[in-house]
CSV table of C-alpha atoms and ligand atoms in Angstrom, one decimal:
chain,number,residue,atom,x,y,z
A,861,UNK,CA,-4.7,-5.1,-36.7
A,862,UNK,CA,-8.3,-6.7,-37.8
A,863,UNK,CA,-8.4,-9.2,-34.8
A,864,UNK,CA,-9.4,-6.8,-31.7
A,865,UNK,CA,-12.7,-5.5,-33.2
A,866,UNK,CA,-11.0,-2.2,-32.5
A,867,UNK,CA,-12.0,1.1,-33.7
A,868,UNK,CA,-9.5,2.4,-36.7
A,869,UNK,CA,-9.7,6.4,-35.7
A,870,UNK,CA,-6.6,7.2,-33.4
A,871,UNK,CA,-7.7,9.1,-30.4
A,872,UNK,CA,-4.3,11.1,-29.7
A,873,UNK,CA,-4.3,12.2,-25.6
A,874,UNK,CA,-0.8,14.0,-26.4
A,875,UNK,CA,2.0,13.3,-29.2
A,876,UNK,CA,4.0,10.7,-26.5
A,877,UNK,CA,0.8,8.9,-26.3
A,878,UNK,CA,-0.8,7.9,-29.8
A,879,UNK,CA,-3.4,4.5,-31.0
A,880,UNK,CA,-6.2,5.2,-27.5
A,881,UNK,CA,-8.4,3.2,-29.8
A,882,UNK,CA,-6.1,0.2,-29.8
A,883,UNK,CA,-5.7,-2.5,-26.6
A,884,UNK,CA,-3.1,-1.8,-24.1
A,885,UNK,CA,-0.6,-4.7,-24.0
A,886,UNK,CA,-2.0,-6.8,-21.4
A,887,UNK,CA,1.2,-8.2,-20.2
A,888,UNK,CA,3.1,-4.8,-19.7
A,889,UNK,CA,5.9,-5.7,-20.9
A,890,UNK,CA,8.1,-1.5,-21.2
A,891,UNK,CA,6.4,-1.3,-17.6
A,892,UNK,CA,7.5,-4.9,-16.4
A,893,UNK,CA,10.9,-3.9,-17.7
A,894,UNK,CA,11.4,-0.4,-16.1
A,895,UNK,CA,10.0,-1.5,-12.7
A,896,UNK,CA,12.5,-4.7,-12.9
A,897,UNK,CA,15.2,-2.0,-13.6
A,898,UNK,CA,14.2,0.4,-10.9
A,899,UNK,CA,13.8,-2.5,-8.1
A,900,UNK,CA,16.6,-5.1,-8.9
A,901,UNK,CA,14.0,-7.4,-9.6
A,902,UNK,CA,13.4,-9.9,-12.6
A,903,UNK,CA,10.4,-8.7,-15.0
A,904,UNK,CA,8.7,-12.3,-14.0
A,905,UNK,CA,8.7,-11.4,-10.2
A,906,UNK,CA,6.4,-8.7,-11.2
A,907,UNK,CA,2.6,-8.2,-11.4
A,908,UNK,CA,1.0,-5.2,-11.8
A,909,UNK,CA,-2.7,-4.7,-10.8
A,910,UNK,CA,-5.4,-1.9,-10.8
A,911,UNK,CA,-4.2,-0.6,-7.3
A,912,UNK,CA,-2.8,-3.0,-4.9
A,913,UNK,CA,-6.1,-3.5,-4.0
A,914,UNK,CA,-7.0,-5.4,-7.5
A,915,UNK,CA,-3.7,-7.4,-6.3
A,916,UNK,CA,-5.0,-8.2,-3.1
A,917,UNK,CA,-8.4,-9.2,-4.2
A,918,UNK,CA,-6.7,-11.5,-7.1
A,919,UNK,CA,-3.9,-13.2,-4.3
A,920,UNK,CA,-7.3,-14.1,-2.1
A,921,UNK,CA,-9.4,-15.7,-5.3
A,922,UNK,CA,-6.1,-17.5,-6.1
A,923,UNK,CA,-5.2,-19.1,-2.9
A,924,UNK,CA,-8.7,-19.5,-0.7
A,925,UNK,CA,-11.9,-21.5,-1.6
A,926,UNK,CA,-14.8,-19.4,-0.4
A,927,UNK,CA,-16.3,-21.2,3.0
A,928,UNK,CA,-13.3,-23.1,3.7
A,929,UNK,CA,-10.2,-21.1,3.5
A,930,UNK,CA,-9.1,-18.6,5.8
A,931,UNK,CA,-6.3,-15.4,5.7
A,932,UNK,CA,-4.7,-14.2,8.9
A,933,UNK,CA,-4.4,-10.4,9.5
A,934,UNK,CA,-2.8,-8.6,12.3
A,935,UNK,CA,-5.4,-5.6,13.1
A,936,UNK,CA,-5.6,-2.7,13.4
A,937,UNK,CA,-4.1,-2.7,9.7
A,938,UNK,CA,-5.0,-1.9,6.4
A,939,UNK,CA,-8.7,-2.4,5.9
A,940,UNK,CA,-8.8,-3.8,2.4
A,941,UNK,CA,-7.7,-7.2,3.3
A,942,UNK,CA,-10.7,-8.2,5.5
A,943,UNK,CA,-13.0,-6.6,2.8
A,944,UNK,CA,-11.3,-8.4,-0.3
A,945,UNK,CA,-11.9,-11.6,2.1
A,946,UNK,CA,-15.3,-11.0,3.2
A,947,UNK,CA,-16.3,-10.6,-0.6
A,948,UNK,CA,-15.0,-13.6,-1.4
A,949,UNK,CA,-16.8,-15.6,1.4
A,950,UNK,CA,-13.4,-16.2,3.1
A,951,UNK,CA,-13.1,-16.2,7.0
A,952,UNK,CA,-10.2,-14.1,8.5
A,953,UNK,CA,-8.2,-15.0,11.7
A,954,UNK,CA,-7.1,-12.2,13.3
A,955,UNK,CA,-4.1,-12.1,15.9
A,956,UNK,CA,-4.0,-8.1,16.8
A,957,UNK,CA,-0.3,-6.3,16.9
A,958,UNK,CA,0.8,-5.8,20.7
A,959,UNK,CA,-0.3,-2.3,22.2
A,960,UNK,CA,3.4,-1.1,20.8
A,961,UNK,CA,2.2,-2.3,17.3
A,962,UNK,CA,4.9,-5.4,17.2
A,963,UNK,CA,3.7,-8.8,16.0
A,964,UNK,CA,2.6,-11.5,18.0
A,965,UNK,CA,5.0,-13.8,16.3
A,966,UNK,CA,4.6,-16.5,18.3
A,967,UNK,CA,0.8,-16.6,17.9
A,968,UNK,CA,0.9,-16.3,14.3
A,969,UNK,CA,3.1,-19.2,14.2
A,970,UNK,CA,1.3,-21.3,16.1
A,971,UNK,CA,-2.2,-20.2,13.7
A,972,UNK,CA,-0.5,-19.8,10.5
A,973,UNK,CA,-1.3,-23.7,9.4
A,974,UNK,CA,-5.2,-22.7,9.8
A,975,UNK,CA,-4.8,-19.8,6.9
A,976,UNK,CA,-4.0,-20.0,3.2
A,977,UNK,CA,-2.7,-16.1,3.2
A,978,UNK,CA,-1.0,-14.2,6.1
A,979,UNK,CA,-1.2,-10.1,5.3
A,980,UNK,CA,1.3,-7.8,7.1
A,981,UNK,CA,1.7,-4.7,6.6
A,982,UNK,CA,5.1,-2.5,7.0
A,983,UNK,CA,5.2,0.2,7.4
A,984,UNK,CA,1.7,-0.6,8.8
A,985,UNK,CA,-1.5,1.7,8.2
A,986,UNK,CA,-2.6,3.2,10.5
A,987,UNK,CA,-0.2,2.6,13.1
A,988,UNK,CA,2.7,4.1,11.2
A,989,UNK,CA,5.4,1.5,12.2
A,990,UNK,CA,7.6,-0.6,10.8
A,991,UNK,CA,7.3,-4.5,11.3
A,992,UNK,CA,10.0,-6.2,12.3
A,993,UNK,CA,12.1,-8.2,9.6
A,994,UNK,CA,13.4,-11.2,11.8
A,995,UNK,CA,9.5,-11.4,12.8
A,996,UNK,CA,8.5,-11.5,9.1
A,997,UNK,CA,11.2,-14.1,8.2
A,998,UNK,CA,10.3,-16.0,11.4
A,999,UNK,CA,6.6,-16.3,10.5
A,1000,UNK,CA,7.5,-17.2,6.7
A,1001,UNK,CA,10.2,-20.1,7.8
A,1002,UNK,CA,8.4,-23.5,7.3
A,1003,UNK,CA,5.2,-21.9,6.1
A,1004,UNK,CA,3.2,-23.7,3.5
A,1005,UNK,CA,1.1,-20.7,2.7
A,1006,UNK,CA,1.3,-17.5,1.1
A,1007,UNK,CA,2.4,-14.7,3.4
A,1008,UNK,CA,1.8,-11.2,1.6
A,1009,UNK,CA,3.9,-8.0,3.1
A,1010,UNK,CA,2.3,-4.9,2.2
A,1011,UNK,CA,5.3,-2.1,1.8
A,1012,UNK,CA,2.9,0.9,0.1
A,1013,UNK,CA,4.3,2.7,2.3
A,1014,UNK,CA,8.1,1.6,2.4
A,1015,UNK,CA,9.7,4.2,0.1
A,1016,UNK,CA,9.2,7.2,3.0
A,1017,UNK,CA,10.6,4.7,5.8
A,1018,UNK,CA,14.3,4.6,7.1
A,1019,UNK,CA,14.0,0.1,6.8
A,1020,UNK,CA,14.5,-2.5,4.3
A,1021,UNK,CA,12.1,-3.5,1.6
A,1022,UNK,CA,11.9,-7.7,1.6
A,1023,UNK,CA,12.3,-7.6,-2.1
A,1024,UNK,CA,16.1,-9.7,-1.4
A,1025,UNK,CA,14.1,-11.9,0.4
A,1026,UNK,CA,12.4,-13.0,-2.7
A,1027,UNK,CA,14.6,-15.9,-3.8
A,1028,UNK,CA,15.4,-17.2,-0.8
A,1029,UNK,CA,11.3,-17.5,-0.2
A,1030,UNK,CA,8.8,-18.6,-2.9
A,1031,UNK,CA,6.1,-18.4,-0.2
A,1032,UNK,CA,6.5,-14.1,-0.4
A,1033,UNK,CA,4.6,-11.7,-2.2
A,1034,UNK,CA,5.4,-8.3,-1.7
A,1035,UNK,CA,2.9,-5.0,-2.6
A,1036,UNK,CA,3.7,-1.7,-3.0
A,1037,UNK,CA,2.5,0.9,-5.0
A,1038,UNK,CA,2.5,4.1,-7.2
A,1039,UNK,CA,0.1,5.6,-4.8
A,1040,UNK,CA,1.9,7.2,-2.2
A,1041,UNK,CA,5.5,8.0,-2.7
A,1042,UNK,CA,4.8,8.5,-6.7
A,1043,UNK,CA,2.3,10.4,-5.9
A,1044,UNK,CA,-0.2,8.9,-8.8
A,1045,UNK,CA,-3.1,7.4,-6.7
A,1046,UNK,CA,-5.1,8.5,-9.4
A,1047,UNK,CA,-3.8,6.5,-12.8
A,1048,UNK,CA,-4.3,2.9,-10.2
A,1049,UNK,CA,-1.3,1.1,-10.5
A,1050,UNK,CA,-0.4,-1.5,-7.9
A,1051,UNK,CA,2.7,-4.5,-8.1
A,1052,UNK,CA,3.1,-7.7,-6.5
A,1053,UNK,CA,6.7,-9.0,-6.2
A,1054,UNK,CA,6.7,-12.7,-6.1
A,1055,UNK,CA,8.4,-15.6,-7.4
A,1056,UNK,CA,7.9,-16.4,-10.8
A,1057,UNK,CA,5.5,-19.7,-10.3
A,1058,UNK,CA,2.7,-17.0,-8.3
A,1059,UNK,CA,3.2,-14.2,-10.9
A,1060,UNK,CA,2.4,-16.1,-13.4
A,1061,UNK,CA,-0.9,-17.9,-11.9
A,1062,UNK,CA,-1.9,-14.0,-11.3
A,1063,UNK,CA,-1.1,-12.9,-15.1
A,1064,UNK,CA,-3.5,-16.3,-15.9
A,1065,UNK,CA,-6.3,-14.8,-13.5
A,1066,UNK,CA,-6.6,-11.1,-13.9
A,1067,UNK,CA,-8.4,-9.0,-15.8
A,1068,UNK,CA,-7.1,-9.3,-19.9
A,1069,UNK,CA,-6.8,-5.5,-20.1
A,1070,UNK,CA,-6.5,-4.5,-16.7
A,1071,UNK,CA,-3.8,-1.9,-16.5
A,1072,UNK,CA,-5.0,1.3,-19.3
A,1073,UNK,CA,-2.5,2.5,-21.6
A,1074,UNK,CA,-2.7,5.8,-19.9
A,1075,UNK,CA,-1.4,4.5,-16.7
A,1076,UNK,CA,1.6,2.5,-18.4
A,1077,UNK,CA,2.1,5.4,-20.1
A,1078,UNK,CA,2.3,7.7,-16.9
A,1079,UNK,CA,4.0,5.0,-15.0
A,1080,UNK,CA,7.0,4.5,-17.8
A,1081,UNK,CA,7.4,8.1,-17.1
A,1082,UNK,CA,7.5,8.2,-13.5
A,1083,UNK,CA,10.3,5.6,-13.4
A,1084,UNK,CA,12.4,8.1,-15.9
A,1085,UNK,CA,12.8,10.5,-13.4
A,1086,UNK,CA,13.0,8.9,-10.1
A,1087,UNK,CA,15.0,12.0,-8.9
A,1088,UNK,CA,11.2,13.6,-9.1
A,1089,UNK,CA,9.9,11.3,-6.6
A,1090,UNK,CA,13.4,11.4,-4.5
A,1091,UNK,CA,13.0,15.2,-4.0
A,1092,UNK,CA,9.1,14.5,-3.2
A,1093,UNK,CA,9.9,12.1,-0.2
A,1094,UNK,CA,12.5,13.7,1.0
A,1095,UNK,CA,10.1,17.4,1.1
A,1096,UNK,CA,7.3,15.0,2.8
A,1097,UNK,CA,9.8,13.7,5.5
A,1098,UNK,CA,10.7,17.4,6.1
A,1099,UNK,CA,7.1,18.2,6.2
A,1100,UNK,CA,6.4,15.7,8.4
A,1101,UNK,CA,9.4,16.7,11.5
A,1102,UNK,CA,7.7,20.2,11.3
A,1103,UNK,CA,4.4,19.0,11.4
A,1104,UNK,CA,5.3,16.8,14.6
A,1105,UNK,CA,7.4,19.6,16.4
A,1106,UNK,CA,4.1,22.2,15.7
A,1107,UNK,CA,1.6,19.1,16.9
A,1108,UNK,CA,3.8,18.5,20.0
A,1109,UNK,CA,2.8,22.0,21.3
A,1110,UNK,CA,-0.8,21.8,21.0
A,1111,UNK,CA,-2.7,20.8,24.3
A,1112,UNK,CA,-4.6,18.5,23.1
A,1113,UNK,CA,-2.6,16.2,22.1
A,1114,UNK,CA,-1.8,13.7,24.2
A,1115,UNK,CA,1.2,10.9,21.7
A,1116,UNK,CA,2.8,11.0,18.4
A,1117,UNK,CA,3.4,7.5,17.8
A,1118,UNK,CA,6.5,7.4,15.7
A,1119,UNK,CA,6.2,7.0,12.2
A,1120,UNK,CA,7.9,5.3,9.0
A,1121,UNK,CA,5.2,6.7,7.1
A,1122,UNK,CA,3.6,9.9,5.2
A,1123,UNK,CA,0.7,9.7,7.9
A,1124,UNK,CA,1.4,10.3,11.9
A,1125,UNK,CA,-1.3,8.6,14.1
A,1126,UNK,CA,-2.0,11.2,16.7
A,1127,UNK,CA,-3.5,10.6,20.4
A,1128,UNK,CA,-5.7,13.6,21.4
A,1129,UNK,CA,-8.1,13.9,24.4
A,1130,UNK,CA,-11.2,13.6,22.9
A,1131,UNK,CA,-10.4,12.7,19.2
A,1132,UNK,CA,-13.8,12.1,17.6
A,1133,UNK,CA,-14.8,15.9,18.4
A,1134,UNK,CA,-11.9,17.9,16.9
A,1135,UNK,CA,-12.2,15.0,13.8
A,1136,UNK,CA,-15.8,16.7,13.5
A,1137,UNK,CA,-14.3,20.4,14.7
A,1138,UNK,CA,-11.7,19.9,11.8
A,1139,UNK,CA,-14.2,18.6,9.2
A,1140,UNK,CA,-16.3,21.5,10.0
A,1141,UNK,CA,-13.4,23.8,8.6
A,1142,UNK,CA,-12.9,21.9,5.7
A,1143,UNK,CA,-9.7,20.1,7.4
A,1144,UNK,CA,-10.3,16.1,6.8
A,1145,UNK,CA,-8.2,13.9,8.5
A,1146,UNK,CA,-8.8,10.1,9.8
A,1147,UNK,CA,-10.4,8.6,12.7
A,1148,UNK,CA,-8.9,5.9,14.2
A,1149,UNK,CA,-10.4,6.0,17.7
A,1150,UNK,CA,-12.5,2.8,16.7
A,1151,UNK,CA,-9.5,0.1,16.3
A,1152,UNK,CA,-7.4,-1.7,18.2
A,1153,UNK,CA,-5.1,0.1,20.4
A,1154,UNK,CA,-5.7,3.8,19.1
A,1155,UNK,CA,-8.5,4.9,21.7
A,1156,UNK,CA,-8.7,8.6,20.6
A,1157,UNK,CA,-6.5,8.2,17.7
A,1158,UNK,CA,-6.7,10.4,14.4
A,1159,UNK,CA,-4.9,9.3,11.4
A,1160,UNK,CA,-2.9,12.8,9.7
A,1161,UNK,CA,-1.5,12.7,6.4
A,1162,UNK,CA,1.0,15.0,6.0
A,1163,UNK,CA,0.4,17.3,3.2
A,1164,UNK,CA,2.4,20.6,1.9
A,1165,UNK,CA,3.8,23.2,4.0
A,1166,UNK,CA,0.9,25.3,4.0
A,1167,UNK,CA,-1.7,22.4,4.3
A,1168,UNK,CA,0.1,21.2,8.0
A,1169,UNK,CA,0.0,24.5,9.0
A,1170,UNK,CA,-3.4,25.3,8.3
A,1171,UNK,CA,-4.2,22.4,10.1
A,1172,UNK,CA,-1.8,23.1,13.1
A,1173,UNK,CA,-3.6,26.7,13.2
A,1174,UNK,CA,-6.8,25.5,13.4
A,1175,UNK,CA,-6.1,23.2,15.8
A,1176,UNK,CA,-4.4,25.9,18.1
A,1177,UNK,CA,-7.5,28.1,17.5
A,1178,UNK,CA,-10.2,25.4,18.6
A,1179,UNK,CA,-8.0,24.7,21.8
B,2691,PMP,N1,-1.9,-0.9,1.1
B,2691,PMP,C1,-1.9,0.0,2.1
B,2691,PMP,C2,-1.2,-0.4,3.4
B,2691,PMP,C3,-2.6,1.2,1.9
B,2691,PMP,O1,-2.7,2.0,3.0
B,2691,PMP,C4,-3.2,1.5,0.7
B,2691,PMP,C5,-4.0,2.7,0.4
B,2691,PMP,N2,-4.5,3.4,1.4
B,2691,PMP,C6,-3.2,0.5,-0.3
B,2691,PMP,C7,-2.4,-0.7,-0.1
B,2691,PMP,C8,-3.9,0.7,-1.6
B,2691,PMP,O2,-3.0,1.0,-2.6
B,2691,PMP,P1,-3.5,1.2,-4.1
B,2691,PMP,O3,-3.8,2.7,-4.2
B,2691,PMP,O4,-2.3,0.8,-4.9
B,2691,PMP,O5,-4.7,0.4,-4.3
């Protein structure tokens, strides 16, 4: 191995994890595998990125020509789609979700010829929901564009993932991610789910190197013991009825939007001052109360036991 201008000396992290001072293999190929396994997907439909977010930056550079191409969101979503797009010069139509958080298919259809990408997001941050599927398929039909649907948060939902979808429409690319229901936001790894023809213009355009050998190291790990991450979820869901039965019987809050999600979006009377109330006792949650349909909204995680509790007996102290 004299081609890489790498370093000889081994840097050993642990004895499952030896040669730190050689390349990792930029196509992924044990992690490709193992996620192809775990999804029912080929390896081919598979990109993996530095975060979803590398994947979403990478999906705009491939399909939009700064100052001339548009992407279509549906706010109040995820924020990194109009931030990947405003670095890249690109302008973004946006048709806002319904006050119930549904899409506005019919005005996305009728739009969807003036943008190269359309991002949705289900189950949608921060509103919690899930989109509906016949919408999604609706909007894709007869689409020359890309439409991207991100499901980071799928895994803690009671719907279907799109991923059977995938042969029947070239024009999808699905995200999700180790971040949330893996619970490894910190080793960055993201995957796109498209047909093979996109995956592979991503492979040509990312970064050589971009996914470390210690996160496809971690990752090949993870998918060994998916019971780990079954038993996770299923604690969070629990979490999360308790945590909306002890919210419920505070005063000050006013809706509990329903949720597919491991985050509730919460209604409260005034909810910019117990965000700063909160934040003062070292409780940090979201606010919301500046997008689209969540006036006074905060956006709650839900964390362990003893984390939603603290939280729920501060918030019964401050009232
Ligand atoms: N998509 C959605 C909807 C998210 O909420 C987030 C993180 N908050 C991401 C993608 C980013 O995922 P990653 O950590 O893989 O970059």
């Amino acid at each position: 191995m004299l081609d890489a201008n790498e370093n000889p000396f081994e840097t050993h992290l642990n004895e499952h994890l030896q040669e730190l001072n050689r390349y990792p293999d930029p196509h992924f190929e044990a992690l490709r595998e193992a996620i192809a396994h775990y999804r029912s997907v080929l390896p081919e439909q598979i990109f993996l990125g530095n975060g979803s977010d590398e994947a979403i930056d990478l999906l705009i550079r491939m399909c939009c020509i700064p100052g001339k191409d548009r992407i279509l969101i549906t706010p109040p979503t995820y924020g990194m789609y109009q931030v990947s797009a405003d670095i890249h010069g690109i302008e973004t139509i946006k048709i806002p979700l319904k006050p119930d958080f549904s899409l506005e298919t019919k005005a996305i259809i009728e739009k969807r010829d003036e943008a190269s990408i359309i991002f949705l997001c289900s189950p949608n941050n921060p509103t919690a929901n899930l989109l509906e599927q016949g919408d999604i398929l609706r909007i894709m039909d007869g689409y020359h564009g890309i439409v991207v649907v991100d499901e980071a948060y799928m895994d803690f939902s009671p719907g279907d993932s799109l991923l059977p979808f995938l042969g029947k429409y070239p024009n999808l690319v699905i995200l999700q991610t180790l971040s949330k229901a893996f619970g490894l936001a910190g080793i960055r790894l993201g995957m796109a789910f498209g047909s093979p023809e996109i995956i592979r213009i991503l492979m040509a355009i990312k970064p050589p190197y971009n996914i470390n050998s210690i996160t496809q190291w971690r990752a090949l790990q993870a998918f060994k013991e998916p019971e780990i991450i079954q038993q996770n979820i299923k604690t969070i869901l629990q979490n999360r009825s308790k945590l909306i039965e002890d919210l419920s019987s505070l005063p000050m809050v006013k809706k509990i939007h329903s949720s597919a999600a491991n985050f509730l979006l919460v209604q409260f009377d005034d909810a910019l001052s117990y965000y700063k109330k909160l934040a003062a006792q070292g409780i940090i949650v979201r606010y919301r109360g500046d997008q689209l349909h969540c006036e006074n909204c905060l956006r709650i995680t839900v964390g362990t036991a003893i984390e939603n509790q603290k939280l729920t007996d501060t918030l019964r102290i401050l009232s």
